[in-house]
PDB file of C-alpha atoms in Angstrom:
ATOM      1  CA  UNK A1497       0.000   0.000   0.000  1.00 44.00           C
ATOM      2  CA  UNK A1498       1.369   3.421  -0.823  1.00 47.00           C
ATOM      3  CA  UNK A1499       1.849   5.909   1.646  1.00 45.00           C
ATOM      4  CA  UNK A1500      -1.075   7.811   2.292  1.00 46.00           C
ATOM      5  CA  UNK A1501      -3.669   5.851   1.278  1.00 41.00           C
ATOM      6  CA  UNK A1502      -4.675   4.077   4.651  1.00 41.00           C
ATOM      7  CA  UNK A1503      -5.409   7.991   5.378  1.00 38.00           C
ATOM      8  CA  UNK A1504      -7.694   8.352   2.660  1.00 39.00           C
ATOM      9  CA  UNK A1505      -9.401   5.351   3.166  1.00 33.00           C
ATOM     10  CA  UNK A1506     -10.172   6.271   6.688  1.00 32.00           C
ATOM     11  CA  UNK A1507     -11.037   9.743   5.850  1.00 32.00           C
ATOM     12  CA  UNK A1508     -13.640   8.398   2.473  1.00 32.00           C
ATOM     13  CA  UNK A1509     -15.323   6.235   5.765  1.00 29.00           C
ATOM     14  CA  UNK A1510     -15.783   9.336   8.056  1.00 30.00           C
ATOM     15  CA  UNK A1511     -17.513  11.016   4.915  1.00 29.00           C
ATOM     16  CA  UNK A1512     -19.462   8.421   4.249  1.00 30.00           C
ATOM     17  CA  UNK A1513     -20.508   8.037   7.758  1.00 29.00           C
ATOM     18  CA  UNK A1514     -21.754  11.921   7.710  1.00 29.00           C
ATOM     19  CA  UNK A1515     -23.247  12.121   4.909  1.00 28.00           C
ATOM     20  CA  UNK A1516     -25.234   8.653   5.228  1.00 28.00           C
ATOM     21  CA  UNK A1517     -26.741   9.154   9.236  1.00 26.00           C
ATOM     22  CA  UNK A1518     -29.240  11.746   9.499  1.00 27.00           C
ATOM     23  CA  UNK A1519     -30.361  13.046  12.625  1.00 26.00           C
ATOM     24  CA  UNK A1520     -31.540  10.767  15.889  1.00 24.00           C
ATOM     25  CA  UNK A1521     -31.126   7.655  14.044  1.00 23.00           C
ATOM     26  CA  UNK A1522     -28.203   4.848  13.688  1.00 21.00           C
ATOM     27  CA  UNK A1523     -25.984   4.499  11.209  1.00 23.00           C
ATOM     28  CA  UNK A1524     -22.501   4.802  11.737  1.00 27.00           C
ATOM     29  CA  UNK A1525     -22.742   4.961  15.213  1.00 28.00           C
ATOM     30  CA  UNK A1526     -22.019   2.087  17.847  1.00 33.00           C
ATOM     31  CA  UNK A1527     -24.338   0.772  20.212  1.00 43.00           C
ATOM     32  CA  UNK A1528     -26.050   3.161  22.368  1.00 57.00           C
ATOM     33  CA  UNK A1529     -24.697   3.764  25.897  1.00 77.00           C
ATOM     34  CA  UNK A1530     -25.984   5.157  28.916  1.00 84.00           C
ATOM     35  CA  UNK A1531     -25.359   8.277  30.908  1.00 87.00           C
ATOM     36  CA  UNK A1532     -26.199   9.769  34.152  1.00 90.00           C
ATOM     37  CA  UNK A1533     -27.687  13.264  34.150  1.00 90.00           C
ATOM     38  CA  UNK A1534     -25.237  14.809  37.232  1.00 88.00           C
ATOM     39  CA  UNK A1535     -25.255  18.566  39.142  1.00 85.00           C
ATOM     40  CA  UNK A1536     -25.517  21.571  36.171  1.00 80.00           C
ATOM     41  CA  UNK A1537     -25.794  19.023  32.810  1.00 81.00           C
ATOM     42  CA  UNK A1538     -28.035  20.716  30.583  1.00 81.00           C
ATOM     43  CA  UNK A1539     -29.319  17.994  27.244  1.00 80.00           C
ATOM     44  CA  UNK A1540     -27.288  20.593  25.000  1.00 74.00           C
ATOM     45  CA  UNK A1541     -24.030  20.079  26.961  1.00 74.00           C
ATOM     46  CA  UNK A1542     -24.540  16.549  27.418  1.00 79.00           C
ATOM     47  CA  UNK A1543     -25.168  15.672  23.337  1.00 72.00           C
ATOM     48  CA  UNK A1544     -21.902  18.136  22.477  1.00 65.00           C
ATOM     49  CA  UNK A1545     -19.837  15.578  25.260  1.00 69.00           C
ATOM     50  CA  UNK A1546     -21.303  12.805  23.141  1.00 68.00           C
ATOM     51  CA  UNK A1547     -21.075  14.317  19.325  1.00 61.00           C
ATOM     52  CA  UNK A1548     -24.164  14.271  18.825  1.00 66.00           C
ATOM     53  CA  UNK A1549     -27.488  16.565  19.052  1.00 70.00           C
ATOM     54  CA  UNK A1550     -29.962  17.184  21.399  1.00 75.00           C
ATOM     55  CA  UNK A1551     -32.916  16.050  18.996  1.00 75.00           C
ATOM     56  CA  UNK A1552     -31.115  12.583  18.367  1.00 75.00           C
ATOM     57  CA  UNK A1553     -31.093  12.173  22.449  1.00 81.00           C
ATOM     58  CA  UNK A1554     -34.976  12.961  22.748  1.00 84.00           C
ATOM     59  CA  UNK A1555     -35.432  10.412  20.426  1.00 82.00           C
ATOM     60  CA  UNK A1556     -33.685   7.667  22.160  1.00 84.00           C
ATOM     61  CA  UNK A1557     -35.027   8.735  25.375  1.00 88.00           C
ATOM     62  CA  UNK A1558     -38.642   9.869  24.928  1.00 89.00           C
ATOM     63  CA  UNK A1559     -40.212   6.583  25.538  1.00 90.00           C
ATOM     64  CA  UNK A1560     -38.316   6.743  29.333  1.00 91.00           C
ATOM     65  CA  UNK A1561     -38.609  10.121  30.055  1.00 92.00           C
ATOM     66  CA  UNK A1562     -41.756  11.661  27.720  1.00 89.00           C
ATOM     67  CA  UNK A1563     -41.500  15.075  29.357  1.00 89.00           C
ATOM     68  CA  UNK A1564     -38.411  15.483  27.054  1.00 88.00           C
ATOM     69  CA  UNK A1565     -40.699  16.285  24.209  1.00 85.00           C
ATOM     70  CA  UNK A1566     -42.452  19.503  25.574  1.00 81.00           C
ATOM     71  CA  UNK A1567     -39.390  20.171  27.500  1.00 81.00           C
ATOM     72  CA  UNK A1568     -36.342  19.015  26.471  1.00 80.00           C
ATOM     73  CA  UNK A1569     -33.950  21.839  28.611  1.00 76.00           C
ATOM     74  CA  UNK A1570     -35.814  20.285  31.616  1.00 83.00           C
ATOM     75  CA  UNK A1571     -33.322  17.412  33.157  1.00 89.00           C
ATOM     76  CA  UNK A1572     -33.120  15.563  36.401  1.00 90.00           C
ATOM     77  CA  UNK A1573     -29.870  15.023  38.201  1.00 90.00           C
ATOM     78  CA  UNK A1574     -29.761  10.897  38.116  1.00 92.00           C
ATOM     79  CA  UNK A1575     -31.515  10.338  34.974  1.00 93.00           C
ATOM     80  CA  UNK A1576     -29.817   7.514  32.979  1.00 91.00           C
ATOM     81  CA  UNK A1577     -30.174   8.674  29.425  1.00 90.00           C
ATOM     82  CA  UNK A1578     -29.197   6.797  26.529  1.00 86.00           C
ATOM     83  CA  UNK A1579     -26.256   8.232  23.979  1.00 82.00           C
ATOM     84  CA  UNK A1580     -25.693   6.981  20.905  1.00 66.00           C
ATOM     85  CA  UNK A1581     -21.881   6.360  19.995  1.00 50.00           C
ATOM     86  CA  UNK A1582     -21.014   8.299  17.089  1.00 38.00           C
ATOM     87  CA  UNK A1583     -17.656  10.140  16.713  1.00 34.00           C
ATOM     88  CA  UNK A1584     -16.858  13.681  16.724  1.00 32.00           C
ATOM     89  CA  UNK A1585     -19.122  15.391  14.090  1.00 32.00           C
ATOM     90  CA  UNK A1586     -18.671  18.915  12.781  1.00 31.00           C
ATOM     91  CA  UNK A1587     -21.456  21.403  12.406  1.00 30.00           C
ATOM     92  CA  UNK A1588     -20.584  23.334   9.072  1.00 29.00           C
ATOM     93  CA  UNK A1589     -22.279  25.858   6.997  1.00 34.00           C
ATOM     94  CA  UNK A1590     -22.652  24.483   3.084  1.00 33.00           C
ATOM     95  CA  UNK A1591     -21.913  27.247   0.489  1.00 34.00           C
ATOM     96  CA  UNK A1592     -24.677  28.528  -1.355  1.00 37.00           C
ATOM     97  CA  UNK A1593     -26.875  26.137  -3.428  1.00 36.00           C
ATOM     98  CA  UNK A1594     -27.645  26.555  -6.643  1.00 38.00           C
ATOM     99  CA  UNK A1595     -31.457  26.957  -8.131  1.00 41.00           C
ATOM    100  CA  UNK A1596     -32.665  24.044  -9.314  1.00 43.00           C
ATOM    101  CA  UNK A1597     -30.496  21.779  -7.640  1.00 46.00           C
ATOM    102  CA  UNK A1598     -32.410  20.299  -5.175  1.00 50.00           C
ATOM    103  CA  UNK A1599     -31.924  17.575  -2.254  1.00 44.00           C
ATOM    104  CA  UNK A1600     -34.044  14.436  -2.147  1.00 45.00           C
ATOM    105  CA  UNK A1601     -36.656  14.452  -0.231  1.00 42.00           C
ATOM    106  CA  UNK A1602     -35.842  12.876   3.161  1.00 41.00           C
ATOM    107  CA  UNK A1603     -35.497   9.254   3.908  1.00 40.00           C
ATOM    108  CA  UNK A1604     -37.637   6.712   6.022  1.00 36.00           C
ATOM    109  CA  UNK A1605     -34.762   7.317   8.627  1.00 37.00           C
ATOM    110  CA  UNK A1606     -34.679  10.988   8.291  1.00 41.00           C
ATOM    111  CA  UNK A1607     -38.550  11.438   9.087  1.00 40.00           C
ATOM    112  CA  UNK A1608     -38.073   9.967  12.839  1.00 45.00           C
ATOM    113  CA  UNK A1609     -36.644  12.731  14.393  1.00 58.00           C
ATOM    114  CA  UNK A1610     -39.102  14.644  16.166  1.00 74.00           C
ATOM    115  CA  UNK A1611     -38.827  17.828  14.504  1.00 82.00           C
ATOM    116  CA  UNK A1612     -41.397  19.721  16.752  1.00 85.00           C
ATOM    117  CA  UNK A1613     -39.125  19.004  19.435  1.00 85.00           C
ATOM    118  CA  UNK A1614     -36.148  20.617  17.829  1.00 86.00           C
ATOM    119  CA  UNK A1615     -37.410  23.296  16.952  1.00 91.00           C
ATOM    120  CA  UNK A1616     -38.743  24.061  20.143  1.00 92.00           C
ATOM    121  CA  UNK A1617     -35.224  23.650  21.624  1.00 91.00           C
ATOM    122  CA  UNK A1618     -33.101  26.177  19.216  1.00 93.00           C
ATOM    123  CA  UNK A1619     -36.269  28.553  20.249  1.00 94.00           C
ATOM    124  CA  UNK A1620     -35.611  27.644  23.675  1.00 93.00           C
ATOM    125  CA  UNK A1621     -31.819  28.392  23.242  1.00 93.00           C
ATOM    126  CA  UNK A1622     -32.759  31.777  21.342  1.00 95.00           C
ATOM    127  CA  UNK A1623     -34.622  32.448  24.332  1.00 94.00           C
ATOM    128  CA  UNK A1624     -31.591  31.802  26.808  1.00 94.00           C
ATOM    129  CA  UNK A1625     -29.648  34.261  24.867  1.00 95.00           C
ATOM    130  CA  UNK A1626     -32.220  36.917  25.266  1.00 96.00           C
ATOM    131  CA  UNK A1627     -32.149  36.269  28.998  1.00 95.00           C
ATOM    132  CA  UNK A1628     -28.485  36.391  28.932  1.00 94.00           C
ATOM    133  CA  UNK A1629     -28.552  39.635  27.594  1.00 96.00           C
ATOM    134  CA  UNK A1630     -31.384  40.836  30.130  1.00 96.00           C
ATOM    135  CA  UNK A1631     -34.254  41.051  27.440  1.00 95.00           C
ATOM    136  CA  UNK A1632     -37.650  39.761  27.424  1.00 94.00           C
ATOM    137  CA  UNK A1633     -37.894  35.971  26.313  1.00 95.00           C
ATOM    138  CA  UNK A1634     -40.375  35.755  22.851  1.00 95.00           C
ATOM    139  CA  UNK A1635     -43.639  34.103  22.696  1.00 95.00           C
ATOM    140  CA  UNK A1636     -43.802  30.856  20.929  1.00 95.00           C
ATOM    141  CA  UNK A1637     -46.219  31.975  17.953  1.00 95.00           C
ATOM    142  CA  UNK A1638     -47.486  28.703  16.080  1.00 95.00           C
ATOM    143  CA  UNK A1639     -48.397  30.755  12.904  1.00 96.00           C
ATOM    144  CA  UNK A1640     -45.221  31.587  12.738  1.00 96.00           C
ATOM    145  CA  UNK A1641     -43.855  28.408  13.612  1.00 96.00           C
ATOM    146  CA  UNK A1642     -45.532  26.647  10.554  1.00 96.00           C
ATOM    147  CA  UNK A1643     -44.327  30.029   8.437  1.00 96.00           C
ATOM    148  CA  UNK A1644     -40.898  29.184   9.803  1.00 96.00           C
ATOM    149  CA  UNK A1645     -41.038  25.430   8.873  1.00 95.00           C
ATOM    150  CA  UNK A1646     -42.861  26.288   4.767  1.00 96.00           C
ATOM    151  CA  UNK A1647     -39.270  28.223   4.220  1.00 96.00           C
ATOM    152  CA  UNK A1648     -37.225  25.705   5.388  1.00 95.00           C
ATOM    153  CA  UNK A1649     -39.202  22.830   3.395  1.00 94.00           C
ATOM    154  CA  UNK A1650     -39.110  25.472   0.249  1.00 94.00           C
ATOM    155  CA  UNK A1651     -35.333  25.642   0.268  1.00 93.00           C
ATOM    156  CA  UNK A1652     -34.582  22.027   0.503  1.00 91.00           C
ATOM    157  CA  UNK A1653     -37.354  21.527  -2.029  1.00 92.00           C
ATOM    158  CA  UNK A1654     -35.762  24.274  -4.636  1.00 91.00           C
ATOM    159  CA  UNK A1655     -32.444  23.749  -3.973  1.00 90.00           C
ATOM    160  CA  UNK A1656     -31.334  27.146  -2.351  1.00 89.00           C
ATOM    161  CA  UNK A1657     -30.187  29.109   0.935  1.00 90.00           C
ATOM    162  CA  UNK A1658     -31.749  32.562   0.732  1.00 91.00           C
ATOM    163  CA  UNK A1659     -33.902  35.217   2.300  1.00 91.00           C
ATOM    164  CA  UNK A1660     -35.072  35.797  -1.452  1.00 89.00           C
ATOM    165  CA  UNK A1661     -37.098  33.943  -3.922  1.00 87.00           C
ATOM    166  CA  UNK A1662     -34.628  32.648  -6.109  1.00 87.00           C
ATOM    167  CA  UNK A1663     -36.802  33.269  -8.688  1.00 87.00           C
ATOM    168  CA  UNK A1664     -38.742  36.296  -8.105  1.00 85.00           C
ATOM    169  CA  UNK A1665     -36.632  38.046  -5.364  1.00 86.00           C
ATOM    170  CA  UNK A1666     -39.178  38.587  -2.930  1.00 87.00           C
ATOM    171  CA  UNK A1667     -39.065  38.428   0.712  1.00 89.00           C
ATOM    172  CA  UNK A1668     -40.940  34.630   1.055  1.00 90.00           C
ATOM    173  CA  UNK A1669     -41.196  35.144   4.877  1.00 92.00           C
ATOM    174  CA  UNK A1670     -42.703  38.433   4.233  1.00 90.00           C
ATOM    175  CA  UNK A1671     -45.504  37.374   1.451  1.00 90.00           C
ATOM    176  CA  UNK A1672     -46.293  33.761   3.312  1.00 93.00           C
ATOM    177  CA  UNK A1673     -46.656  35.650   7.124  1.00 93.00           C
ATOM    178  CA  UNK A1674     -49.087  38.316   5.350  1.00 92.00           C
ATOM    179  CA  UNK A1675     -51.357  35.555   3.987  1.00 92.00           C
ATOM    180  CA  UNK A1676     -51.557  34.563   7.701  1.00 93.00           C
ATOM    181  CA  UNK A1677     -52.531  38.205   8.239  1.00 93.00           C
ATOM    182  CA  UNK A1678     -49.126  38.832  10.573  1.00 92.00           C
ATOM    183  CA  UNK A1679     -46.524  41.658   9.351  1.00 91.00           C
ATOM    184  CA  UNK A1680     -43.496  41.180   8.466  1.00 87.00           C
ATOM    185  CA  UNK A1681     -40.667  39.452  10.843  1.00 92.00           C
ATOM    186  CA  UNK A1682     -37.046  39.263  10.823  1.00 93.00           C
ATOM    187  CA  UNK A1683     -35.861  36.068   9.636  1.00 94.00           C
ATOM    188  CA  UNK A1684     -32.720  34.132  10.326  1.00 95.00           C
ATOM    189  CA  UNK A1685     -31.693  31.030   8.303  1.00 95.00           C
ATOM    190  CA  UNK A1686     -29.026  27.905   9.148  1.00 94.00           C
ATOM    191  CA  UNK A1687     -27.956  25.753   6.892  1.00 90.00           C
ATOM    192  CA  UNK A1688     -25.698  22.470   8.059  1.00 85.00           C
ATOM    193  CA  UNK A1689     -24.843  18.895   7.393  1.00 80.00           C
ATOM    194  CA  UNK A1690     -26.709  16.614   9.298  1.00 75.00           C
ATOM    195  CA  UNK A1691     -26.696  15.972  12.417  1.00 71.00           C
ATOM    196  CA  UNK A1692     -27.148  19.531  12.712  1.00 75.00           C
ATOM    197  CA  UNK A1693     -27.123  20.301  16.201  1.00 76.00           C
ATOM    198  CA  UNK A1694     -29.727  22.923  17.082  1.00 81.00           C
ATOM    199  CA  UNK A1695     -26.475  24.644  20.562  1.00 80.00           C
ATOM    200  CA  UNK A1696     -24.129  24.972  17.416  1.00 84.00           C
ATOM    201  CA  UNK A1697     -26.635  26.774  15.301  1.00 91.00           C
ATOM    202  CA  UNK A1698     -27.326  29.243  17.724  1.00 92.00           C
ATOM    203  CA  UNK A1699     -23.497  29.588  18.219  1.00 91.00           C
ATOM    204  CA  UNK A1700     -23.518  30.490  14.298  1.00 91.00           C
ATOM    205  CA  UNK A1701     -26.080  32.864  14.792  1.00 94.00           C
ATOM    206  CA  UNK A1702     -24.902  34.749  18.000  1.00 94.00           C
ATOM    207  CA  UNK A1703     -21.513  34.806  15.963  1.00 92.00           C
ATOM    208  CA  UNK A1704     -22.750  37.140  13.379  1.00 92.00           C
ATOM    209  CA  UNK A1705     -23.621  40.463  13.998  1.00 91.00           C
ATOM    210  CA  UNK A1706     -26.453  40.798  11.342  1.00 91.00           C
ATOM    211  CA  UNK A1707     -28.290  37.362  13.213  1.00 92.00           C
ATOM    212  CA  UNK A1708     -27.313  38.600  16.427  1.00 93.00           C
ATOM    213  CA  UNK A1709     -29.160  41.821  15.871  1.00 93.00           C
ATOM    214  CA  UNK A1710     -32.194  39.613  15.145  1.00 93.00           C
ATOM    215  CA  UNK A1711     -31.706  37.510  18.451  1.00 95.00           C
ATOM    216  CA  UNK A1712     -31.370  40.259  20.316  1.00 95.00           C
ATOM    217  CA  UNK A1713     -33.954  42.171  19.267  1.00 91.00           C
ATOM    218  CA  UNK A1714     -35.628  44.873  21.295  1.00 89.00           C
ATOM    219  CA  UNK A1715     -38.339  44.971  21.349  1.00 89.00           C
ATOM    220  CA  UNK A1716     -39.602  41.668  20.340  1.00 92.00           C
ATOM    221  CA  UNK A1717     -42.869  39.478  20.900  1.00 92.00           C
ATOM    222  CA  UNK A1718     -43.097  36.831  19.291  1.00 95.00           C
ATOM    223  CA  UNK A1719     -41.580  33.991  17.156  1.00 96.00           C
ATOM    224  CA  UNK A1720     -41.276  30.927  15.511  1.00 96.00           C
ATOM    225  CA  UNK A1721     -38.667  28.103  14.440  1.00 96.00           C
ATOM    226  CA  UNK A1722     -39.224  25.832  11.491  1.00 95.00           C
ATOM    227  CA  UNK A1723     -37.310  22.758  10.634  1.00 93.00           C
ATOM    228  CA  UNK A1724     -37.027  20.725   7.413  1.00 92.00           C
ATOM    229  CA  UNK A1725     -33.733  18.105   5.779  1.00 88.00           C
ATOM    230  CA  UNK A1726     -33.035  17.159   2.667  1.00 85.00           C
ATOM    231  CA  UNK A1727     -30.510  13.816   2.265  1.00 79.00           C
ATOM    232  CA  UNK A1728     -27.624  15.025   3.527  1.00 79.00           C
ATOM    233  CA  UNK A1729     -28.268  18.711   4.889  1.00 83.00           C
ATOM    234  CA  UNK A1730     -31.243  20.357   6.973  1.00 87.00           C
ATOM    235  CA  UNK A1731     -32.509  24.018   7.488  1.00 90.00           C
ATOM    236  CA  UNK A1732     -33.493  26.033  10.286  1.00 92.00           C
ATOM    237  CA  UNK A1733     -36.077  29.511   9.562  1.00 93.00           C
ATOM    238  CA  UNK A1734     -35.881  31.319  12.888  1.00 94.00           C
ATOM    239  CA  UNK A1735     -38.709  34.234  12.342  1.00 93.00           C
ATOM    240  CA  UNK A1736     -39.118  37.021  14.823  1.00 94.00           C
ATOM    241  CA  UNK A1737     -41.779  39.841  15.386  1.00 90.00           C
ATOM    242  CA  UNK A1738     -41.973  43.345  17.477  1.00 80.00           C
TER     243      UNK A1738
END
């Protein structure tokens, strides 16, 4: 064998394995393991410890401990929670799509993770940033939840990343929350290979000063978080109101 190419055959299996296991489901992951929930674990700490995301542990643990699918920041110290065993896994923004070339629509796998759950927790996690920063936490607005979630499921579907119709150029959030008669919102969007891990995104969007602004805003009511993947990538619509 010539040097080098045990590397590359070890890094072509770590691709594979992150492009092939969407979210809360197995793949190229060991068996699961347990943990115990100790003194000042929050679910988003514990699934960054483990490399993987705080949806994927709901999922393994919801039948135990139901209460972590209206609540998933709401842990007990001595909970034994199953972890998958997955290896370190990146959270990275993809470059801009292109129109017209759109992902497949999700797999059988794909469609068990419990998206309502994850997007409640990056709105929870928006919410902790607020607090952090001594504003008012927003109201979690269903209408614009479901607005939130049609942009997401319209990018994968089209095959782009954008604020704008790629199309048209029109503000999508805009036109779909007026035919819900709400105005318009600010919108933040995250793009990432899967597993994308709803503590990272926030990260990403605290990082930037333009999403940050939109975080932060002040004041602010209301808002919304919609969730849809593709095969290999998924998309987070954060909308907020005044």
């Amino acid at each position: 064998m010539r040097a080098g190419s045990g590397s590359r055959l070890v890094l072509a299996f770590v691709l594979a394995c992150l492009l092939a296991v969407p979210v809360a489901v197995s793949g190229c992951t060991s068996q699961p393991g347990t943990y115990t929930v100790k003194p000042g674990d929050t679910l988003a700490r514990i699934a960054t410890e483990h490399r993987t995301t705080v949806s994927a542990l709901v999922e393994l643990n919801k039948t135990k401990y139901p209460s972590l699918l209206s609540n998933p920041s709401l842990i007990e110290v001595g909970w034994e929670l199953r972890v998958p065993g997955w290896g370190p896994v990146p959270s990275l923004e993809l470059p801009k799509a292109r129109p017209g070339k759109a992902e497949a629509a999700p797999t059988a796998q794909a469609a068990t993770l419990d998206v309502a759950a994850a997007e409640r927790w990056v709105f929870a996690l928006v919410n902790e940033e607020r607090k952090k920063a001594g504003l008012a936490p927003l109201a979690w607005n269903d209408t614009m939840a479901k607005v939130a979630r049609e942009r997401s499921e319209d990018m994968i579907r089209r095959g782009y990343f954008s604020h704008q119709d790629p199309v048209t150029g029109e503000y999508l959030g805009w036109t779909l929350l007026l035919k819900q008669g709400l105005p318009a919102a600010s919108e933040a969007i995250f793009r990432g290979w899967l597993p994308v891990m709803p503590d990272r995104i926030v990260e990403r969007w605290m990082n930037s000063p333009g999403h940050r602004a939109i975080l932060l805003q002040n004041p602010a009511r209301e808002g919304g978080v919609g969730y849809a993947s593709g095969e290999w990538s998924g998309i987070y619509t954060l909308l907020v109101m005044r």
